[in-house]
XYZ file of C-alpha atoms in Angstrom:
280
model
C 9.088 4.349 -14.880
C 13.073 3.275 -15.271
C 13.885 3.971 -19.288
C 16.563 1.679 -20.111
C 17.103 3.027 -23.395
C 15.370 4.731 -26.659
C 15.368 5.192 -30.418
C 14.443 7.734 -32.932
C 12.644 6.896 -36.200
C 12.249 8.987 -39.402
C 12.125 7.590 -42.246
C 9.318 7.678 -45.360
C 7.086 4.362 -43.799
C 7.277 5.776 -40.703
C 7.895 9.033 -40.168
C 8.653 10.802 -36.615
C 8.291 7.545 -34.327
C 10.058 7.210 -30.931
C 10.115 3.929 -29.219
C 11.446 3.636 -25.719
C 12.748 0.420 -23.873
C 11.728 0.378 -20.358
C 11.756 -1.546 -17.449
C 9.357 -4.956 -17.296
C 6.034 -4.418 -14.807
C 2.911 -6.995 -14.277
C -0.214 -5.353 -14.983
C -2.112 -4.433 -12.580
C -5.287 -6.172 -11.356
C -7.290 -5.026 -8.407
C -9.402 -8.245 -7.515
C -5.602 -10.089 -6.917
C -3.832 -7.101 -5.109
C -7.238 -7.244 -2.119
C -5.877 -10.936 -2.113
C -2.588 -10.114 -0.742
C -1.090 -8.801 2.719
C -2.030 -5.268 3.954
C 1.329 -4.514 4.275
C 2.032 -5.314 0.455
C -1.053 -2.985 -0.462
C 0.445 -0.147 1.785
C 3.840 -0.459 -0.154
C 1.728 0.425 -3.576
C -0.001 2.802 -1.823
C 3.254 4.783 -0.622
C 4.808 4.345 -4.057
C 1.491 6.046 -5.422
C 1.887 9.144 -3.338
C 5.635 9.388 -3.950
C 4.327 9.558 -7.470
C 1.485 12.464 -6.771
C 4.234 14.230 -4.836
C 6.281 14.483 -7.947
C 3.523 15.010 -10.518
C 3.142 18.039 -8.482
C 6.571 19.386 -8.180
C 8.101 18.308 -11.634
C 10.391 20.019 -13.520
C 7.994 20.581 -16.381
C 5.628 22.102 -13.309
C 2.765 20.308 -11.870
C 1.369 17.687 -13.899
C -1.673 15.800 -14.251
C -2.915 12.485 -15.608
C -5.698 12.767 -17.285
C -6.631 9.209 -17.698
C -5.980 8.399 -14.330
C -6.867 4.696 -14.131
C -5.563 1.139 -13.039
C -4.901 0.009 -16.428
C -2.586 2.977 -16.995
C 0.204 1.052 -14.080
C 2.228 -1.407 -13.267
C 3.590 -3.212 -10.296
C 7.488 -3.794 -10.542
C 9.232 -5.168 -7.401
C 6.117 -4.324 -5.273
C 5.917 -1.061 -6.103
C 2.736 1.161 -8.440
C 4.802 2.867 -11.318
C 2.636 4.723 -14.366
C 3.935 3.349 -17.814
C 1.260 5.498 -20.148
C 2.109 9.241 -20.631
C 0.103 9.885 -23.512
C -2.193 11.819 -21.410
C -0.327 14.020 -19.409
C -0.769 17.633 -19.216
C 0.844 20.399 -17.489
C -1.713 23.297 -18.207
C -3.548 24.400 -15.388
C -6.997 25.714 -16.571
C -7.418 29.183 -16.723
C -10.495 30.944 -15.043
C -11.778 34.556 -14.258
C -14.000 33.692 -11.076
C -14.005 30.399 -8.669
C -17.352 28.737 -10.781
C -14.534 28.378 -13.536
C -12.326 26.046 -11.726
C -15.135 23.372 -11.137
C -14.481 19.838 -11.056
C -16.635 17.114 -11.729
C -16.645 13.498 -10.674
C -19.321 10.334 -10.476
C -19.589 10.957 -6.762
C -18.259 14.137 -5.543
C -17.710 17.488 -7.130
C -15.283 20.470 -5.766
C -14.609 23.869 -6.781
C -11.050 25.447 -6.417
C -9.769 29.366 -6.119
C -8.987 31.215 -9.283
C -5.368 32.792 -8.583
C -5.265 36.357 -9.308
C -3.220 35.345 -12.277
C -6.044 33.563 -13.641
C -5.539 30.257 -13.235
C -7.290 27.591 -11.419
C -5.019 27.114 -7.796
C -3.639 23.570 -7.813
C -6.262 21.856 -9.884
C -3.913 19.004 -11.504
C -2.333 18.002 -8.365
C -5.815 17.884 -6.709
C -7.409 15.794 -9.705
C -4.693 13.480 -9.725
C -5.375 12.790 -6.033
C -9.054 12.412 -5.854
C -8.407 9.795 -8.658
C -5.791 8.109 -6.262
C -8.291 8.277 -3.826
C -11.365 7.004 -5.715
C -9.490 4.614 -7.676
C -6.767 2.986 -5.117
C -6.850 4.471 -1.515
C -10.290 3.979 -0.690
C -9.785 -0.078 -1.582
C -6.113 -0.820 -0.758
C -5.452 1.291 2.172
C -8.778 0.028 4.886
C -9.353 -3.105 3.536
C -8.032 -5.986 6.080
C -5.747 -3.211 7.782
C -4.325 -3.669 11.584
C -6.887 -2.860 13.600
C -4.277 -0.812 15.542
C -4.057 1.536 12.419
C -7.412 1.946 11.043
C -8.406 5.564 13.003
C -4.814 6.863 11.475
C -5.874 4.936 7.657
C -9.627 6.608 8.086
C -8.111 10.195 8.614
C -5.490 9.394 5.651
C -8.437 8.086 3.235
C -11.027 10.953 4.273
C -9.127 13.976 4.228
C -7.324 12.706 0.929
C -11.398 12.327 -0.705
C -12.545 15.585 0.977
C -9.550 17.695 0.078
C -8.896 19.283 3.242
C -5.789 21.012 4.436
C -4.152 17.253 5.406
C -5.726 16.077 2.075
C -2.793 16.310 0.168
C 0.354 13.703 -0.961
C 3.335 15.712 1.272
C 0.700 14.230 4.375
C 0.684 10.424 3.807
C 4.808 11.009 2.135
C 6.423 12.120 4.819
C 4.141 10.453 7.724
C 6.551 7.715 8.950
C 5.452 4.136 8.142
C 2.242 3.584 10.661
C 3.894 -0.283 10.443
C 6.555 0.362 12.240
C 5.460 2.854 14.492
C 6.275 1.548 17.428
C 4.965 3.467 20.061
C 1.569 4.049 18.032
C 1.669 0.124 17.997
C 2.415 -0.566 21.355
C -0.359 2.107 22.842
C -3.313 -0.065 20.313
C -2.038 -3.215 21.668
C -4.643 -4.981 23.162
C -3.380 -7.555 26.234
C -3.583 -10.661 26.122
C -5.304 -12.823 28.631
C -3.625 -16.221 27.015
C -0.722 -17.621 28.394
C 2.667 -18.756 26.496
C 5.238 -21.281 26.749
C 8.458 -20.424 24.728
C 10.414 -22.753 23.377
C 13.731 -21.322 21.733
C 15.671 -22.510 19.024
C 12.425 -24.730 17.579
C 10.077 -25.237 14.959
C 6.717 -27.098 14.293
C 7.480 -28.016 10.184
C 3.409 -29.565 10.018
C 0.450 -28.537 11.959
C -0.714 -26.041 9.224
C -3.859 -24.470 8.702
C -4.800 -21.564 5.854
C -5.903 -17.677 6.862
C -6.169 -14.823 4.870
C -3.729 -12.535 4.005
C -1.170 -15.249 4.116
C 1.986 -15.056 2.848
C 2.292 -18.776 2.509
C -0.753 -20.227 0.554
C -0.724 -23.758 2.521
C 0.093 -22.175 5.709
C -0.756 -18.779 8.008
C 2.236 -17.033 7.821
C 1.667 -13.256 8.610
C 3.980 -9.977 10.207
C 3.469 -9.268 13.512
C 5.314 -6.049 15.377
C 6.206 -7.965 18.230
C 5.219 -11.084 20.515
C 2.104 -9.509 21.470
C 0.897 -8.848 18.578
C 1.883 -12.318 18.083
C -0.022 -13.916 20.971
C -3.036 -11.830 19.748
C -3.809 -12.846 16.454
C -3.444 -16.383 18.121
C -6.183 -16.065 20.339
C -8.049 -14.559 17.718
C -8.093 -17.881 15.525
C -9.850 -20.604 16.974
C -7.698 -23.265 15.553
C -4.336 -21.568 17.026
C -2.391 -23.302 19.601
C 1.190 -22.268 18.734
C 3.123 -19.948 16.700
C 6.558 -20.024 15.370
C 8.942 -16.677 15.165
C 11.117 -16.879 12.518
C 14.150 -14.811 11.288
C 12.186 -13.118 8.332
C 10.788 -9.768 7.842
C 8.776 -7.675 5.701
C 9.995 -4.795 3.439
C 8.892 -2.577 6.795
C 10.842 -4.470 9.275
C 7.788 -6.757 10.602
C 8.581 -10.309 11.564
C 6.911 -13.279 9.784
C 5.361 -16.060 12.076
C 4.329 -19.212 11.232
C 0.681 -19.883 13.126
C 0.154 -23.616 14.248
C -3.149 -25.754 15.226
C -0.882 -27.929 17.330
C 2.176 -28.605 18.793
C 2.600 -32.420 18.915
C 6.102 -32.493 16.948
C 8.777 -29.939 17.617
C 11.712 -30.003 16.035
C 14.811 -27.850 16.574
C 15.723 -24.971 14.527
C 18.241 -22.040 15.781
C 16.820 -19.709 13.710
C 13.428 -19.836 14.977
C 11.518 -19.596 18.632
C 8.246 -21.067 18.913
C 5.698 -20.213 21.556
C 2.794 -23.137 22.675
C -0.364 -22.036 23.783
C -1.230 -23.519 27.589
C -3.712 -25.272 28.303
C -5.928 -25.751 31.619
C-alpha cells in the first residue's frame, strides 16, 4: 500500500499515536468483482501473488497475515493491495517434531516439517496462501475463464489448495500471462465453421444486445486474442451476426470487440473493421 506521508503523536490526550496518509482504494466486495471481466479478476489475482511473493521474502523475513480476509483489501487502479497491518507477524512457530507444525482450516488441514532449528519450515508463507486460495483463487481465477485456459487455471488453483511442489506464489508470478500466450491460445482455438465478410474501416453504432462479462453495460463488448477467437464467441451467441474490431485493448494486450445482432446500418470509421456474418 503507497504511504504518501505520516505523523507522530505524543502528547498527554493521546499519547504514542501514529497516523499514516495513504493512497485512496474501494473496498472490496466479492459479489461485484464475479460481475466483471475474467481478465479484470486475473489482474487482482496476479497483484495478490505479487503480494504473497513478498510477504515471503521481506526484509523483516517472511511474514504472515493473520487475519487474512477480503475486508482486510482494497482495489486501487485494478489492482488487490492489503491496507490493515495490525495483524502481521513474522514469527514462525517453533516445534520439536512435525505434529507441532499443524495447521488447521474449515476444510483442509496440513502438517509442515520442523527444521532442525526448531521451527516450523515455511508455515507463514504457506498460511498466507491457502487463505489466498480459499478466500480469492478458488472464486476469481475459474469462474467465467477462457475455455482455452481453464486446464492451465485448474492446475494453478489445485496445486496452490493442495500445497504441492508448484503450490507456491514464485509458480503463478513468474508464469507469463496465460492471456497473452499466444501459442497456448492459438493450439485451444477451436475452428470455426462460420463464414466472414470483412468490412474495413466501419462500424455498426446500434444493433446492440447485453452478455455477460461485458465491458459495456448496454452493449457486448469483450477481448478477444485474435479474429478467431473473435468469430467464435460469435457463433457461440445466438443473436450474433456481426462484430466490430476496434482499436482498444485490455491491460494484457487483448482487443475489445463490439458484438452485433445485425448489420443493417454501417457506417464508416477508420479506426475500426467490422466483420458480417454470411448468410445462406
Amino acid at each position: 500500500f503507497q504511504l504518501y506521508g505520516y505523523c507522530y503523536q505524543d502528547s498527554h490526550d493521546i499519547p504514542d499515536t501514529l497516523t499514516t496518509i495513504t493512497e485512496l482504494g474501494s473496498p472490496l466486495e466479492m459479489i461485484q468483482l464475479l460481475q466483471t471481466s475474467w481478465e479484470d479478476r486475473f489482474r487482482i489475482c496476479l497483484s495478490l501473488v505479487r503480494l504473497l511473493h513478498y510477504l515471503a521474502h521481506s526484509p523483516l523475513g517472511s511474514v504472515t497475515l493473520l487475519d487474512f480476509r477480503p475486508r482486510q483489501f482494497v482495489i486501487v487502479d485494478g489492482e488487490l493491495k492489503v491496507t490493515d497491518l495490525d495483524d502481521a507477524s513474522i514469527e514462525e512457530s517453533s516445534c520439536t517434531s512435525n505434529s507441532d507444525c499443524f495447521m488447521e482450516f474449515p476444510a483442509r488441514n496440513f502438517t509442515l516439517p520442523c527444521s532442525v532449528e526448531g521451527r516450523c519450515q515455511s508455515m507463514n508463507e504457506k498460511r498466507n496462501l491457502y487463505n489466498a486460495y480459499r478466500f480469492f483463487f478458488t472464486y476469481l481465477l475459474p469462474h467465467s475463464a477462457p475455455s482455452s485456459l481453464r486446464p492451465l487455471l485448474d492446475k494453478i488453483v489445485n496445486a496452490t489448495g493442495n500445497h504441492n511442489k508448484h503450490g507456491n506464489a514464485k509458480y503463478f508470478l513468474f508464469y507469463p500471462s496465460p492471456s497473452v500466450n499466444s501459442e497456448f491460445t492459438q493450439k485451444c482455438m477451436k475452428s470455426a465453421n462460420t463464414k466472414y465478410r470483412r468490412v474495413p474501416e466501419a462500424f455498426i453504432p446500434d444493433e446492440n444486445y447485453r452478455c455477460w462479462p461485458s465491458y459495456h453495460h448496454k452493449g457486448c463488448l469483450l477481448s478477444v486474442f485474435d479474429v478467431n477467437e473473435a468469430i467464435e464467441i460469435c457463433d457461440s451467441y445466438s443473436q450474433c451476426k456481426a462484430f466490430v474490431l476496434t482499436n482498444e485493448t485490455t491491460w494484457t494486450g487483448r482487443q475489445l470487440v463490439f458484438f452485433k445482432m445485425a448489420s443493417n446500418h454501417i457506417m464508416p470509421d477508420p479506426d475500426k473493421i467490422t466483420y458480417v456474418k454470411v448468410t445462406d
